[in-house]
Amino acid sequence: MSQAIREATHAGSWYLDDTELLTKQLKSFIKNPTPETGKRFVISPHAGYMYSGKVASQGFQQLDFSKIQRVFVFGPSHHIFTRKCLVSRASICSTPLGDLKVDEDLCQKLVASDNSFDSMTLDVDESEHSLEMQFPLLAFHLLKQGCLGKVKIVPIMIGALTSTTMMAAAKFLSQYIKDESNSFVISSDFCHWGRRFGYTLYLNDTNQLEDAVLKYKRRGGPTSPKIYESISNLDHIGMKIIETKSSDDFSEYLKTTQNTICGRYPIELIMKSMECANFSERFKFISYAQSSHVELVTDSSVSYATATA
């Protein structure tokens, strides 16, 4: 039976496609070479590595793969709309650092066992960058810990889930949260700010949200706080809620602020799954950055953050 290979379609554009150069780049991002015992969850950004690779690496370097048999990778959909969790049909996910084997048996079990899950075509899989951007990072750190050939992955694109589907998927996934041989990578950027993203809300000095373009267009931009400071404040409110483990509070935060966190559904799903599993550990954010410091309403930026548990 032939294997379906998910090619590294974003290599050479979003990240380096040369094995030696990519390895050198990822090594340069590492601050602490020793993983933390028992760490098996990470929230990681998915922009090009020149933008978010350093932030993502601060999370990945903490993961302990010594007892891990499989890694679930959750990512949002940027190109298609779905109300389900779409599971990869690939047998192998290719990276410049080595192939990642997919746990095909578990992928098939997910689709067969719960209506929240469905299969994802290879074309859709290869078009989506949110999952792929985690693969070379994962391969690098698995290699570093001598685990690349021992660990399989379960790539899942998380759609715009209804509350009912979210709960059903979370209950089903909770069994894998409890199993300490499983690790989870949650792919998400944080605030996408600017008119090109359709999001220009600004948290002013009285903690009120207002439209920066409408209010400050003639003046170029507010100064106290500056727009990039407001973005950081908005993001950190959400990050603090994620650290408290309340998926309902996170959902309410998103409704209130409309913050453009593209991985909101993957984050909500892992939080809800942890709640269903009565998982005691909490996410702790360890790195945050922005693609640029926005001061004018004509500018734009994307935020990147990483957390581990």
Coordinates of C-alpha atoms in Angstrom, one line a residue:
M1 CA 0.0 0.0 0.0
S2 CA 1.5 3.3 -1.1
Q3 CA 2.1 6.0 1.5
A4 CA 0.6 9.5 1.2
I5 CA 3.3 12.0 1.8
R6 CA 2.4 15.5 2.9
E7 CA 5.1 17.6 1.2
A8 CA 6.9 20.5 2.9
T9 CA 5.0 23.0 0.6
H10 CA 6.1 26.1 2.6
A11 CA 9.8 25.2 2.7
G12 CA 11.9 27.7 0.8
S13 CA 9.5 30.5 1.5
W14 CA 8.2 30.5 5.0
Y15 CA 11.3 28.8 6.3
L16 CA 14.6 27.6 4.9
D17 CA 14.6 24.4 2.8
D18 CA 18.3 23.6 3.3
T19 CA 18.9 21.1 6.1
E20 CA 22.1 22.6 7.3
L21 CA 21.0 26.2 7.2
L22 CA 17.7 25.5 8.8
T23 CA 19.4 23.5 11.6
K24 CA 21.8 26.4 12.2
Q25 CA 18.9 28.9 12.3
L26 CA 16.9 26.8 14.8
K27 CA 20.0 26.2 17.0
S28 CA 20.5 30.0 17.1
F29 CA 17.0 30.4 18.6
I30 CA 17.7 28.2 21.6
K31 CA 18.4 29.9 24.9
N32 CA 18.2 26.9 27.3
P33 CA 19.2 23.6 25.7
T34 CA 17.7 21.4 28.5
P35 CA 14.0 20.4 28.3
E36 CA 11.9 20.6 31.5
T37 CA 10.8 17.3 32.8
G38 CA 7.2 16.5 32.2
K39 CA 6.5 19.5 29.9
R40 CA 4.3 18.2 27.0
F41 CA 2.0 21.0 25.9
V42 CA 3.0 24.1 23.9
I43 CA 1.2 27.0 22.3
S44 CA 3.3 28.1 19.4
P45 CA 3.1 30.8 16.6
H46 CA 3.1 29.9 13.0
A47 CA 4.5 32.8 11.0
G48 CA 7.7 32.6 9.0
Y49 CA 10.6 31.6 11.2
M50 CA 12.3 35.0 10.6
Y51 CA 9.4 36.5 12.4
S52 CA 8.2 34.0 15.0
G53 CA 10.8 31.3 15.1
K54 CA 12.6 32.7 18.1
V55 CA 9.4 33.0 20.1
A56 CA 8.3 29.5 19.1
S57 CA 11.6 28.0 20.0
Q58 CA 11.4 29.2 23.6
G59 CA 8.4 27.0 24.0
F60 CA 9.6 23.9 22.0
Q61 CA 12.9 23.9 23.9
Q62 CA 11.0 23.2 27.2
L63 CA 9.2 20.1 25.9
D64 CA 10.3 16.8 27.2
F65 CA 9.9 14.0 24.6
S66 CA 11.7 11.3 26.6
K67 CA 8.4 9.4 27.4
I68 CA 6.3 10.6 24.4
Q69 CA 4.9 8.3 21.8
R70 CA 2.8 10.7 19.8
V71 CA 2.3 14.4 19.3
F72 CA -1.0 15.9 18.5
V73 CA -0.7 19.1 16.4
F74 CA -3.7 21.4 16.4
G75 CA -3.9 24.3 13.9
P76 CA -6.6 26.7 12.6
S77 CA -7.8 26.8 9.0
H78 CA -6.8 29.8 7.0
H79 CA -8.2 28.7 3.6
I80 CA -11.4 26.7 4.0
F81 CA -14.4 26.9 6.3
T82 CA -15.4 23.9 8.4
R83 CA -17.3 23.2 11.6
K84 CA -15.3 20.1 12.3
C85 CA -11.8 18.9 13.3
L86 CA -10.2 17.7 10.1
V87 CA -7.6 14.9 10.6
S88 CA -4.7 14.4 8.2
R89 CA -4.8 11.5 5.7
A90 CA -1.1 11.6 5.2
S91 CA 1.2 8.8 6.2
I92 CA 4.3 11.0 6.4
C93 CA 4.8 14.7 6.9
S94 CA 8.0 15.7 5.2
T95 CA 10.4 18.3 6.6
P96 CA 13.9 19.4 5.6
L97 CA 15.1 17.8 8.9
G98 CA 13.5 14.4 8.4
D99 CA 10.1 12.8 8.0
L100 CA 7.5 12.8 10.7
K101 CA 5.4 9.6 10.8
V102 CA 1.7 10.1 11.2
D103 CA -0.2 7.8 13.6
E104 CA -2.6 6.6 10.8
D105 CA -4.4 4.2 13.1
L106 CA -5.3 6.9 15.6
C107 CA -6.3 9.3 12.8
Q108 CA -8.7 6.7 11.4
K109 CA -10.0 6.0 14.9
L110 CA -10.8 9.7 15.5
V111 CA -12.8 10.0 12.3
A112 CA -14.7 6.7 13.0
S113 CA -15.4 7.2 16.7
D114 CA -16.7 10.8 16.9
N115 CA -18.8 13.0 14.6
S116 CA -16.7 16.0 15.6
F117 CA -13.9 14.7 13.4
D118 CA -13.6 14.2 9.7
S119 CA -10.8 13.5 7.2
M120 CA -8.8 16.3 5.5
T121 CA -7.8 16.0 1.8
L122 CA -4.1 16.1 1.0
D123 CA -4.6 19.3 -1.0
V124 CA -6.2 21.1 1.9
D125 CA -3.5 19.7 4.2
E126 CA -0.6 21.0 2.1
S127 CA -2.2 24.4 1.6
E128 CA -2.5 25.1 5.4
H129 CA 0.6 26.6 6.9
S130 CA -0.5 26.6 10.6
L131 CA 0.2 22.9 10.9
E132 CA 3.3 22.7 8.7
M133 CA 5.1 25.5 10.5
Q134 CA 5.2 23.3 13.6
F135 CA 6.7 20.3 11.8
P136 CA 10.4 21.4 11.3
L137 CA 10.5 22.8 14.9
L138 CA 9.1 19.5 16.1
A139 CA 11.5 17.4 14.0
F140 CA 14.4 19.5 15.2
H141 CA 13.7 19.1 18.9
L142 CA 12.8 15.4 18.5
L143 CA 16.2 14.9 16.8
K144 CA 17.9 16.8 19.5
Q145 CA 16.4 14.5 22.1
G146 CA 17.0 11.3 20.0
C147 CA 13.3 10.7 19.6
L148 CA 12.5 11.4 15.9
G149 CA 12.1 7.8 14.9
K150 CA 10.1 6.8 18.0
V151 CA 7.3 9.5 17.9
K152 CA 4.3 9.7 15.6
I153 CA 2.2 12.7 15.0
V154 CA -1.6 13.4 14.7
P155 CA -2.1 16.6 12.7
I156 CA -5.6 18.1 13.1
M157 CA -7.0 21.3 11.6
I158 CA -9.5 22.8 14.0
G159 CA -12.5 24.5 12.4
A160 CA -14.9 27.1 13.7
L161 CA -16.4 24.7 16.2
T162 CA -19.9 25.3 17.7
S163 CA -20.1 25.0 21.5
T164 CA -21.7 21.5 21.1
T165 CA -19.0 20.2 18.7
M166 CA -16.3 21.8 20.9
M167 CA -17.5 20.0 24.0
A168 CA -17.9 16.6 22.1
A169 CA -14.4 16.9 20.7
A170 CA -13.0 17.9 24.1
K171 CA -14.6 15.0 25.9
F172 CA -13.2 12.6 23.3
L173 CA -9.7 14.1 23.4
S174 CA -9.6 14.2 27.2
Q175 CA -8.5 10.5 27.3
Y176 CA -5.3 11.5 25.4
I177 CA -4.7 14.4 27.7
K178 CA -4.6 12.0 30.6
D179 CA -2.2 9.7 28.9
E180 CA 1.3 11.0 29.6
S181 CA 2.7 9.4 26.5
N182 CA 0.9 12.1 24.4
S183 CA 2.2 15.6 23.7
F184 CA 0.2 18.6 22.2
V185 CA 1.3 21.4 20.0
I186 CA -1.2 24.2 19.6
S187 CA -0.5 26.5 16.6
S188 CA -1.7 30.1 16.9
D189 CA -0.6 33.6 16.3
F190 CA -2.1 36.4 18.5
C191 CA -3.4 39.8 17.5
H192 CA -3.5 40.7 13.8
W193 CA -3.8 44.5 13.9
G194 CA -4.4 46.9 11.1
R195 CA -6.9 47.7 8.4
R196 CA -5.6 44.9 6.2
F197 CA -6.8 42.5 8.9
G198 CA -10.0 44.3 9.5
Y199 CA -9.1 44.9 13.2
T200 CA -8.2 48.4 14.5
L201 CA -9.6 48.3 18.0
Y202 CA -7.6 50.3 20.6
L203 CA -7.6 49.9 24.4
N204 CA -7.3 53.4 25.7
D205 CA -6.0 54.7 29.0
T206 CA -9.4 54.2 30.6
N207 CA -9.5 50.6 29.5
Q208 CA -12.3 51.3 26.9
L209 CA -12.2 49.8 23.4
E210 CA -12.5 52.3 20.5
D211 CA -11.7 52.3 16.8
A212 CA -8.3 53.8 16.4
V213 CA -8.8 54.6 12.7
L214 CA -12.1 56.5 13.3
K215 CA -10.8 58.4 16.3
Y216 CA -7.1 59.1 15.5
K217 CA -7.0 59.2 11.7
R218 CA -6.2 62.9 11.5
R219 CA -3.6 62.7 14.2
G220 CA -1.9 59.6 12.8
G221 CA -2.3 57.6 16.0
P222 CA -2.7 57.8 19.7
T223 CA 0.3 58.4 22.0
S224 CA -0.8 57.2 25.5
P225 CA -0.7 54.3 25.2
K226 CA 0.8 53.9 21.7
I227 CA -1.0 51.4 19.5
Y228 CA 1.6 48.7 19.9
E229 CA 1.3 49.0 23.7
S230 CA -2.5 48.7 23.4
I231 CA -2.1 45.6 21.3
S232 CA 0.3 44.1 23.9
N233 CA -2.2 44.9 26.7
L234 CA -5.1 43.2 24.8
D235 CA -3.0 40.1 24.1
H236 CA -1.7 39.8 27.7
I237 CA -5.3 40.0 29.0
G238 CA -6.1 37.0 26.8
M239 CA -2.8 35.2 27.8
K240 CA -3.6 35.7 31.5
I241 CA -7.0 34.1 31.0
I242 CA -5.4 31.1 29.2
E243 CA -3.1 30.7 32.2
T244 CA -6.1 30.6 34.5
K245 CA -7.5 27.5 32.5
S246 CA -11.0 28.8 32.0
S247 CA -12.1 28.2 28.5
D248 CA -15.4 30.0 29.1
D249 CA -13.6 33.1 30.2
F250 CA -11.4 32.9 27.1
S251 CA -14.5 32.6 24.9
E252 CA -16.0 35.7 26.6
Y253 CA -12.8 37.6 26.2
L254 CA -12.8 36.9 22.5
K255 CA -16.4 38.1 22.2
T256 CA -15.7 41.3 24.1
T257 CA -12.4 42.3 22.5
Q258 CA -12.8 40.6 19.1
N259 CA -9.1 40.0 19.3
T260 CA -7.9 38.4 16.0
I261 CA -6.2 35.4 17.5
C262 CA -6.3 33.0 14.5
G263 CA -5.8 29.9 16.7
R264 CA -8.7 30.7 19.0
Y265 CA -10.5 27.4 18.3
P266 CA -7.4 25.2 18.8
I267 CA -6.7 27.1 22.0
E268 CA -10.3 26.8 23.2
L269 CA -10.3 23.1 22.3
I270 CA -7.1 22.3 24.3
M271 CA -8.3 24.3 27.3
K272 CA -11.7 22.5 27.2
S273 CA -10.0 19.2 26.8
M274 CA -7.8 19.9 29.8
E275 CA -10.9 20.8 31.8
C276 CA -12.7 17.6 30.8
A277 CA -9.6 15.6 31.8
N278 CA -9.3 17.4 35.2
F279 CA -5.7 18.2 34.1
S280 CA -4.0 20.1 36.9
E281 CA -1.1 21.8 35.1
R282 CA -1.6 25.3 33.7
F283 CA -0.1 27.1 30.7
K284 CA 2.6 29.6 31.5
F285 CA 3.5 32.1 28.8
I286 CA 7.2 32.6 28.4
S287 CA 7.8 34.7 25.3
Y288 CA 5.9 37.4 23.4
A289 CA 6.8 39.6 20.4
Q290 CA 5.2 41.7 17.7
S291 CA 6.2 41.7 14.0
S292 CA 6.5 45.5 14.3
H293 CA 5.7 48.3 16.7
V294 CA 2.6 50.0 15.4
E295 CA 2.3 53.7 16.1
L296 CA 0.2 55.0 13.2
V297 CA -3.2 53.8 12.2
T298 CA -1.9 53.0 8.7
D299 CA 0.5 50.5 10.1
S300 CA -0.1 46.8 10.9
S301 CA 1.4 44.0 12.9
V302 CA 1.0 40.4 14.1
S303 CA 1.7 39.2 17.6
Y304 CA 3.5 36.0 18.6
A305 CA 3.4 34.2 21.9
T306 CA 4.4 30.9 23.3
A307 CA 3.3 29.0 26.4
T308 CA 4.0 25.6 27.9
A309 CA 2.4 23.2 30.4

